[in-house]
mmCIF file of C-alpha atoms and ligand atoms in Angstrom:
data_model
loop_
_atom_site.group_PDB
_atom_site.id
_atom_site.type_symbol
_atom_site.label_atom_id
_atom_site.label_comp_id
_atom_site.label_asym_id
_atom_site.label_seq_id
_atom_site.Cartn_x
_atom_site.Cartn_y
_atom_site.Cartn_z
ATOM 1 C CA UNK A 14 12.531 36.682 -11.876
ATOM 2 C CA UNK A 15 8.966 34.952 -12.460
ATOM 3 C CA UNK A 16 9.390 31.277 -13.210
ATOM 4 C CA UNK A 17 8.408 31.236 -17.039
ATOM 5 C CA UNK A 18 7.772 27.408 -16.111
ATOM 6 C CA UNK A 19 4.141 26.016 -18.024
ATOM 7 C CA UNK A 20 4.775 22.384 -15.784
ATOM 8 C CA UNK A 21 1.365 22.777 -14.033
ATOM 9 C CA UNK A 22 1.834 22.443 -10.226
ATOM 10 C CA UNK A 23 2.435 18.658 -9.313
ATOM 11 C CA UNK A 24 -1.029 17.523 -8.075
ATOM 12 C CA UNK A 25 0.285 16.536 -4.391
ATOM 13 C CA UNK A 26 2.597 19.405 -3.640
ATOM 14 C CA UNK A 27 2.638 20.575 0.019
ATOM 15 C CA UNK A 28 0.912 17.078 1.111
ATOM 16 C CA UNK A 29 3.046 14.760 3.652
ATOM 17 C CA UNK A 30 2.637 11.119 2.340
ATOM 18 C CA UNK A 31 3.642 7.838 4.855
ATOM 19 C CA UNK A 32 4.199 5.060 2.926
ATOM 20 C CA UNK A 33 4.767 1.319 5.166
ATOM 21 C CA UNK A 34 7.261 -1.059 3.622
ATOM 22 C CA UNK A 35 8.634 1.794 1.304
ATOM 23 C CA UNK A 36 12.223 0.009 1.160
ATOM 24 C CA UNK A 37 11.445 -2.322 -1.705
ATOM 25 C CA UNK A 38 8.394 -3.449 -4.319
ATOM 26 C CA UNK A 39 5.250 -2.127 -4.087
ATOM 27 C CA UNK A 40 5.597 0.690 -1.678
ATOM 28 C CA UNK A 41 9.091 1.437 -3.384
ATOM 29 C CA UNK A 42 7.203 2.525 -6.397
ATOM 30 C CA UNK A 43 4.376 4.298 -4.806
ATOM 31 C CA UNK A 44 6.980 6.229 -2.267
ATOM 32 C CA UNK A 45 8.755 7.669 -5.831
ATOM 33 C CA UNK A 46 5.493 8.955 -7.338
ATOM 34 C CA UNK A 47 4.078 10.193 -4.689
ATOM 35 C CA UNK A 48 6.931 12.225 -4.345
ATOM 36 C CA UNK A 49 7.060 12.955 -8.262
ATOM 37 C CA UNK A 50 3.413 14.402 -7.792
ATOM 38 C CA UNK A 51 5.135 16.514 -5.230
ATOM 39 C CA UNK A 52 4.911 14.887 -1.689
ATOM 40 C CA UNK A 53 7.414 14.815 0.640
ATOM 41 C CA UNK A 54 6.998 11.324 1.351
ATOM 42 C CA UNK A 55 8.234 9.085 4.709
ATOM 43 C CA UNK A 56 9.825 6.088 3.418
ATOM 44 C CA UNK A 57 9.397 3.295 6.527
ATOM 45 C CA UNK A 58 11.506 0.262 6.394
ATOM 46 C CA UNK A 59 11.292 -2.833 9.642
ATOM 47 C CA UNK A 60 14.967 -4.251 8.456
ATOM 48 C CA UNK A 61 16.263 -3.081 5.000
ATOM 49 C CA UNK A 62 18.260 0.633 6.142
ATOM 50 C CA UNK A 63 20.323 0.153 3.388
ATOM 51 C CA UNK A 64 17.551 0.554 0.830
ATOM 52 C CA UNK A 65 15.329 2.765 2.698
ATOM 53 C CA UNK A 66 18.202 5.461 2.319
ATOM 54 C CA UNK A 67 18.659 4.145 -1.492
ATOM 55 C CA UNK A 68 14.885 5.077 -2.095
ATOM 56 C CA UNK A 69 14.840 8.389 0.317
ATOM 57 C CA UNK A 70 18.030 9.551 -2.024
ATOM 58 C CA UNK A 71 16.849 8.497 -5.414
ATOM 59 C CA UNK A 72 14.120 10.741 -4.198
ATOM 60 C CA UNK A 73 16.268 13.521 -3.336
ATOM 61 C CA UNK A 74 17.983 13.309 -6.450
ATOM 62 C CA UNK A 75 15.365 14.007 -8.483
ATOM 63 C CA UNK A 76 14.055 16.908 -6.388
ATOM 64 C CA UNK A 77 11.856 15.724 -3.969
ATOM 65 C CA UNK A 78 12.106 15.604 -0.425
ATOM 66 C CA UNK A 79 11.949 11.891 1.730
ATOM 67 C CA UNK A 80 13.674 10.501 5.416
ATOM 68 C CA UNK A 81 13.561 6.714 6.027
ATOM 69 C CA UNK A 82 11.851 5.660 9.550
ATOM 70 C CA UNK A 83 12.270 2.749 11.031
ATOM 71 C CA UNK A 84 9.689 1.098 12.423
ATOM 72 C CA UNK A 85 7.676 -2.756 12.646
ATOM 73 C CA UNK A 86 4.424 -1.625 11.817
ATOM 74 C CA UNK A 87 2.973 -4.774 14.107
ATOM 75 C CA UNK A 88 4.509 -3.117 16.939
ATOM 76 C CA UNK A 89 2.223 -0.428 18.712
ATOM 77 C CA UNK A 90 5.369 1.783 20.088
ATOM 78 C CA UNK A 91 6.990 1.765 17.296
ATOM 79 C CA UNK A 92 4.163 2.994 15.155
ATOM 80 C CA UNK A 93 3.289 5.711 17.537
ATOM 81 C CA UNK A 94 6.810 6.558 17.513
ATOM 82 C CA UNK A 95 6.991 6.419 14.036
ATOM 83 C CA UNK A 96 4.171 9.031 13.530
ATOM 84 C CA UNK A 97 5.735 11.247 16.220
ATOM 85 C CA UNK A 98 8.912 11.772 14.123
ATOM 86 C CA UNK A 99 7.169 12.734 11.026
ATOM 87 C CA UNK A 100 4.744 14.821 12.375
ATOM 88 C CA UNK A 101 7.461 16.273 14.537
ATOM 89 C CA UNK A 102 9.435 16.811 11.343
ATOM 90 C CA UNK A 103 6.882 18.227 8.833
ATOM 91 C CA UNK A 104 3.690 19.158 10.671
ATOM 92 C CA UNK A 105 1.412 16.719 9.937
ATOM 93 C CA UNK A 106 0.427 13.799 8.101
ATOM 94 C CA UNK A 107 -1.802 14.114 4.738
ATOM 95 C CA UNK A 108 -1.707 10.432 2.763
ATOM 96 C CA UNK A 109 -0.996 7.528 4.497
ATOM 97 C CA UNK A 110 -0.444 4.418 2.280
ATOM 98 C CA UNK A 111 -0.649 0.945 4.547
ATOM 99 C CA UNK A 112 1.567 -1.047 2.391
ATOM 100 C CA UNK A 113 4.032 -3.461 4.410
ATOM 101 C CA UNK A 114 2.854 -7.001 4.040
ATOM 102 C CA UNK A 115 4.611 -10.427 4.150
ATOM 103 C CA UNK A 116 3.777 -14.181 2.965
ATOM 104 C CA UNK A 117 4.655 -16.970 5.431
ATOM 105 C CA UNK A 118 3.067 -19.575 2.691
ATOM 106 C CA UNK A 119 2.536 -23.489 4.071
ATOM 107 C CA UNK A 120 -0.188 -25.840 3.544
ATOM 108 C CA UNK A 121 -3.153 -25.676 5.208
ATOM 109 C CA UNK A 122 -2.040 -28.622 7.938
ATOM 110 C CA UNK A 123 1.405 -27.480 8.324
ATOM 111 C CA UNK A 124 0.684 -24.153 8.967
ATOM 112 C CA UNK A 125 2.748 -22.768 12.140
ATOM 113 C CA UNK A 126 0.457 -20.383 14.841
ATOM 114 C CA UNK A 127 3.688 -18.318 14.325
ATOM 115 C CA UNK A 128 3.385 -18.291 10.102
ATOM 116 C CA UNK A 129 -0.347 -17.211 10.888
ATOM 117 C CA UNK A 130 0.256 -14.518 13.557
ATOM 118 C CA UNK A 131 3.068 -13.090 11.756
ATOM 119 C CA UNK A 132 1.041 -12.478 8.282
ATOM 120 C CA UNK A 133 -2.039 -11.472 10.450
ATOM 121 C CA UNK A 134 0.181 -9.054 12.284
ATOM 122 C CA UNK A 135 2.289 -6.923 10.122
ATOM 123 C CA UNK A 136 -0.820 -7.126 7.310
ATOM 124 C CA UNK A 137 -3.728 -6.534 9.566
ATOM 125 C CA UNK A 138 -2.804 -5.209 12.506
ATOM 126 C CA UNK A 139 -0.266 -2.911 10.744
ATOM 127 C CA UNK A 140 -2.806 -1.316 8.834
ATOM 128 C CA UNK A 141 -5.113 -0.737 11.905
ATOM 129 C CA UNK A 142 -1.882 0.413 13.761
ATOM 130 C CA UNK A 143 -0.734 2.953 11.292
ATOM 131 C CA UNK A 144 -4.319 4.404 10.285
ATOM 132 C CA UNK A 145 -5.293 4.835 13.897
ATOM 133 C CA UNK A 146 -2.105 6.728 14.126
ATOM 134 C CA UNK A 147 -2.708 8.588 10.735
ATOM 135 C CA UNK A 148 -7.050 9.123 11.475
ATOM 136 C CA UNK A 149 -6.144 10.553 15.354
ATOM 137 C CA UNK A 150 -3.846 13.330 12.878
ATOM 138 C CA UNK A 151 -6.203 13.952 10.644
ATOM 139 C CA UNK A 152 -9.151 14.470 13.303
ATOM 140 C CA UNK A 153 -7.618 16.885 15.124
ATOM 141 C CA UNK A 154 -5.727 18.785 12.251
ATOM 142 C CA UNK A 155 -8.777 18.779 9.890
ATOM 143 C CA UNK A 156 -9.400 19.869 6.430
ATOM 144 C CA UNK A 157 -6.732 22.181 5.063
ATOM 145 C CA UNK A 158 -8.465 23.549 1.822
ATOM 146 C CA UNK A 159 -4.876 24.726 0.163
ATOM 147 C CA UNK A 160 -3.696 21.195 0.604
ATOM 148 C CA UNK A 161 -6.712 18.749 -0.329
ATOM 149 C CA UNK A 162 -10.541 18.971 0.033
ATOM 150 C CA UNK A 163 -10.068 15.953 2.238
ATOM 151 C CA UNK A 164 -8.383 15.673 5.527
ATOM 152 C CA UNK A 165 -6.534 12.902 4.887
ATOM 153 C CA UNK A 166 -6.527 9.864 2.363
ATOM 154 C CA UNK A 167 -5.762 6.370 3.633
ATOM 155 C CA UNK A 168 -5.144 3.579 1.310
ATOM 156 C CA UNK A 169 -4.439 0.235 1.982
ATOM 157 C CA UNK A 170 -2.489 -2.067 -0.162
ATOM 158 C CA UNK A 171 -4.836 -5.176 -0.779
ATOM 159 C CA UNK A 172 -4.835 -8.306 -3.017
ATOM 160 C CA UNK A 173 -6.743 -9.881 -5.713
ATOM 161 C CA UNK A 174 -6.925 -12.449 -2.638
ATOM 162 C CA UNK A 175 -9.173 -10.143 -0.339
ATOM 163 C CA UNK A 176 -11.857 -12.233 -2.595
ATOM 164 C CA UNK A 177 -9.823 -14.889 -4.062
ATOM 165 C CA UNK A 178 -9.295 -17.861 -2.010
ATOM 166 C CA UNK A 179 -5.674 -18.835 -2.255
ATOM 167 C CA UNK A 180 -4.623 -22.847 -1.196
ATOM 168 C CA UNK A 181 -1.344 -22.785 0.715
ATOM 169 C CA UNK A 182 -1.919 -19.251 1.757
ATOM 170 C CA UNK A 183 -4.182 -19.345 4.700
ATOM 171 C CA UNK A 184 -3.048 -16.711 6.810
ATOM 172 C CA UNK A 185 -2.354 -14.442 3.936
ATOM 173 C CA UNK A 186 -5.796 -14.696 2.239
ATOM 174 C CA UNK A 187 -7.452 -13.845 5.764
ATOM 175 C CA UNK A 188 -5.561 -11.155 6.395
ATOM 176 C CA UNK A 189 -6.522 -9.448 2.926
ATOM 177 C CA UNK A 190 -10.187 -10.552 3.585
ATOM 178 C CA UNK A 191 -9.590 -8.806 6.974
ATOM 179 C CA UNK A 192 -7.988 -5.617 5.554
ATOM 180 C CA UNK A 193 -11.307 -4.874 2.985
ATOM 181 C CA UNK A 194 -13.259 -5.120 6.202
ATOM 182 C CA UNK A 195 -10.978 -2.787 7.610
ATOM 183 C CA UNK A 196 -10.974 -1.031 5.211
ATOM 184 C CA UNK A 197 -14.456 -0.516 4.297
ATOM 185 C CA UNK A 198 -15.476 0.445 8.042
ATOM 186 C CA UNK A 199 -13.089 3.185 8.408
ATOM 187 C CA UNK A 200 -14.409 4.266 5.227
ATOM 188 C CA UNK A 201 -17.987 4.423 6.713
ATOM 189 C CA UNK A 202 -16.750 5.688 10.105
ATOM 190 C CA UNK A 203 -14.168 8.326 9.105
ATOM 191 C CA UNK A 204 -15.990 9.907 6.402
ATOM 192 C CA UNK A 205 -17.572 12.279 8.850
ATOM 193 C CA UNK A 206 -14.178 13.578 9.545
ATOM 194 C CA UNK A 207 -13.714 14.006 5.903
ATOM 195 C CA UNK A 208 -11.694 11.382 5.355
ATOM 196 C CA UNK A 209 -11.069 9.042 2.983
ATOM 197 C CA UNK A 210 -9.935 5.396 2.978
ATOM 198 C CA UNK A 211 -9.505 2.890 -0.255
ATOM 199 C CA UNK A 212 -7.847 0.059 -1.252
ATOM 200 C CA UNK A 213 -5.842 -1.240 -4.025
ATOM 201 C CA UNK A 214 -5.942 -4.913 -4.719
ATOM 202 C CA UNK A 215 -2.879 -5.566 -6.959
ATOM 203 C CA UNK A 216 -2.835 -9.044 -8.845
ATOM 204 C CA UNK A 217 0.829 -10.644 -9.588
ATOM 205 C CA UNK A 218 3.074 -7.936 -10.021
ATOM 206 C CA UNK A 219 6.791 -8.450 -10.403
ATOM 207 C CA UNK A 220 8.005 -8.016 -6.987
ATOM 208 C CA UNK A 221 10.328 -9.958 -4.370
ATOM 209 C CA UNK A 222 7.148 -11.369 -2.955
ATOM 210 C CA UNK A 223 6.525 -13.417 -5.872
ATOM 211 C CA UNK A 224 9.674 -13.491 -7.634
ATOM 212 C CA UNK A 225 8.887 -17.901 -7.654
ATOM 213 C CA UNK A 226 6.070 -17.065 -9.751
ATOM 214 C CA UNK A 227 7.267 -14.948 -12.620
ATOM 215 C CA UNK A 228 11.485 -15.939 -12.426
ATOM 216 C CA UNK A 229 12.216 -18.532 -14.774
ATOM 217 C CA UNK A 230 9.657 -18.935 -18.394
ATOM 218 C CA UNK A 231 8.157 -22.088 -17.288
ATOM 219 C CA UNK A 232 6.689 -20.167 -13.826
ATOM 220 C CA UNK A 233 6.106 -16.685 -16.017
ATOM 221 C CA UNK A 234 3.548 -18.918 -18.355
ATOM 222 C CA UNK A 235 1.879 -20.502 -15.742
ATOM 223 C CA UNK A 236 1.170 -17.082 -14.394
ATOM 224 C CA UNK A 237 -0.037 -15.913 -17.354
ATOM 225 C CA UNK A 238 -2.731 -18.239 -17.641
ATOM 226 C CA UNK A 239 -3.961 -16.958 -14.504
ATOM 227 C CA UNK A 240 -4.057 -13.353 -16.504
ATOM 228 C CA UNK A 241 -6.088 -12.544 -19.126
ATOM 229 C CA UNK A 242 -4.353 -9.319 -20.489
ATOM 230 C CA UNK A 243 -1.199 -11.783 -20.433
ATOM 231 C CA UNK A 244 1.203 -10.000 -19.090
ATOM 232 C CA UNK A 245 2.678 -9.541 -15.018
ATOM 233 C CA UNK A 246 2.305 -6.451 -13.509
ATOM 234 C CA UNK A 247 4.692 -3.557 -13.210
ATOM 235 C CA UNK A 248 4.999 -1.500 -9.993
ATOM 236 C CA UNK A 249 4.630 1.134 -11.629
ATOM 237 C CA UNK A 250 0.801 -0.022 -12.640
ATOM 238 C CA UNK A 251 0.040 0.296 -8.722
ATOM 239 C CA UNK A 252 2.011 3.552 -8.135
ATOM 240 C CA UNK A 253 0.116 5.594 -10.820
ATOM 241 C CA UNK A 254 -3.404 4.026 -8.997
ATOM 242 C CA UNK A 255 -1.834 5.433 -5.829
ATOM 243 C CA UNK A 256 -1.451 9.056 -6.866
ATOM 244 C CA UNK A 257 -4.505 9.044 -8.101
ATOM 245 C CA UNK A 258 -6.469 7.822 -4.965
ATOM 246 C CA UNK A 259 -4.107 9.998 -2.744
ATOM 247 C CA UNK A 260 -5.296 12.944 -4.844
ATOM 248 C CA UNK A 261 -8.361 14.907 -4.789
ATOM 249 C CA UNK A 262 -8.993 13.785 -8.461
ATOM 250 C CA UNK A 263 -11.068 10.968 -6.552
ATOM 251 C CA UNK A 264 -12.067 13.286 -3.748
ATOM 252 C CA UNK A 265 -15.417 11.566 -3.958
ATOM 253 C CA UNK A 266 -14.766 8.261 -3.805
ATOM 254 C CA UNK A 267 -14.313 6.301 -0.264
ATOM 255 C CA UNK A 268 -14.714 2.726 0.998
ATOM 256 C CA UNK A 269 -13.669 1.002 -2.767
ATOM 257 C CA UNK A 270 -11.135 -1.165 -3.820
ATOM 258 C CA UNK A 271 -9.496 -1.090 -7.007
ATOM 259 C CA UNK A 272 -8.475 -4.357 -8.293
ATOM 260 C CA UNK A 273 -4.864 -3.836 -10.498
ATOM 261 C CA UNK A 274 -4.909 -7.013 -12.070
ATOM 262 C CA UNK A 275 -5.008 -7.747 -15.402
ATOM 263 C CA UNK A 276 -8.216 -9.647 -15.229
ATOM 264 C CA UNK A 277 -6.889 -11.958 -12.486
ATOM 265 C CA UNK A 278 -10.565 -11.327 -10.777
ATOM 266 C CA UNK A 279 -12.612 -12.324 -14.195
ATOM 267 C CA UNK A 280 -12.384 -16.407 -13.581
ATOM 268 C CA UNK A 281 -9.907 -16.327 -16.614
ATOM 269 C CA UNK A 282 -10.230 -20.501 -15.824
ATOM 270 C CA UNK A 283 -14.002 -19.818 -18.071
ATOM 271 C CA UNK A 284 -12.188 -17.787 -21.058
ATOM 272 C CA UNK A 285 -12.650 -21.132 -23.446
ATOM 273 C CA UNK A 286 -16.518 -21.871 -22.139
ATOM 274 C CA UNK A 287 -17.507 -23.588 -19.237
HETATM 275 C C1 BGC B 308 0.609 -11.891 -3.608
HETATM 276 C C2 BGC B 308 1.478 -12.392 -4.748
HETATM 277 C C3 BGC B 308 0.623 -13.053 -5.819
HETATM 278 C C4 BGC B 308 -0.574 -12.172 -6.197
HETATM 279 C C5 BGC B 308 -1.540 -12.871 -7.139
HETATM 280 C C6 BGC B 308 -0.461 -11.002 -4.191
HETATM 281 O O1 BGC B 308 -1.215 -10.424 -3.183
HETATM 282 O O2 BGC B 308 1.432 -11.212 -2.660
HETATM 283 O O3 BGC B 308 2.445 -13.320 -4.260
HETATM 284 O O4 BGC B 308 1.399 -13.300 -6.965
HETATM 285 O O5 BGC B 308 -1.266 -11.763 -5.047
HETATM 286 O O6 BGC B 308 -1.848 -14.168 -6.736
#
């Protein structure tokens, strides 16, 4: 029987999405719509099985297809081992979203070579890792029209502190400054593949990253001065941003960042003068 159906077509069906650090926060949220927009989406977890297989079954439940793949996105082998699985499994690769990160957080003098190389690591060098992986796919698979105008989307999961200077976060700060740069050059480079790399740069949203800043009233409203539109961001206000840049509804836009923030960027410290 025709499907009588008027749901128009989810706006990623047939598209293979990878989404780093997919086990919790952030990249949690983002797996679930892409996959509600119709991906089949990789859900890769470094420790966390448990949840990975929570997320890859909340996924199935609700129609969509995910696996969970384990691998430390610092870790060269792993990554390339990682990508062999899913493209093994469905094909090819469409959307990657560079999402694992970590905070080591310690004051500037205090500040461990092993606090800086393992932010640096998993947050830079994962990115590179996994979209040197995901551009090498795209290259040689090229543009698929009946899947996307582009040949493959990356986006990499940012901060308000690519720009803002954050004290007690050293390592953290320079590896968002590092991942715009990154960022920004694939962009330039890639684009003559036909494909497309942005970035989100969330603010504070509630997350275990930051769960100090937001858990108890006293924190939440010390937060909140930092945030204009006075409130802390949902996941969910990154995931929908996600869809959207892993669509071709912003098939012409490459090498941006969208800041998620609530304002965090506008020096809310000038709201009464200056
Ligand atoms: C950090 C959070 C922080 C937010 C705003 C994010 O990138 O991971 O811990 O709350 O930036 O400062």
């Amino acid at each position: 029987m025709p499907s009588t159906s008027t749901q128009p077509t989810p706006i990623l069906t047939g598209q293979r999405a990878l989404v780093t650090g997919a086990n919790s926060g952030i990249g949690k949220a983002v797996a679930q719509a892409l996959a509600a927009a119709g991906a089949a989406v990789a859900i890769n977890y470094v420790a966390s099985e448990k949840d990975a297989r929570q997320v890859v079954e909340e996924i199935q439940a609700n129609g969509g297809t995910a696996m969970a793949l384990n691998a430390d996105v610092s870790m060269e082998e792993q990554v390339r081992e990682m990508f062999a699985s899913m493209i093994s499994a469905w094909g090819s690769i469409d959307i990657l979203v560079n999402n694992a990160g970590l905070q080591r957080d310690a004051a500037f003098q205090e500040m461990t070579l092993d606090q800086w190389n393992k932010v640096l690591s998993v947050n830079l060098t994962g990115q590179f890792l996994c979209a040197r992986e995901a551009a090498r796919e795209f290259i040689r698979r090229g543009v698929v029209p009946e899947l996307s105008a582009a040949a493959g989307k990356i986006i990499c999961m940012s901060s308000v502190h690519q720009a803002i200077p954050w004290a007690r976060h050293a390592n953290y700060a320079a590896s968002k400054g590092g991942v715009m740069m990154l960022m920004q050059t694939m962009a330039q480079e890639l684009a003559q593949y036909h494909i497309r790399a942005n970035s989100i740069a969330p603010g504070a949203i509630k997350t275990p990253i930051n769960q100090s800043a937001w858990q108890t009233p006293e924190a939440e409203r010390e937060l909140l001065k930092l945030i204009p539109y006075n409130r802390v961001g949902e996941t969910t206000d990154i995931a929908r941003a996600a869809v959207w840049l892993a669509s071709d509804q912003s098939d012409y836009m490459t090498g941006a960042t969208l800041f998620i923030d609530g304002g965090m960027m506008l020096y809310p410290g000038f709201r009464t003068g200056g």
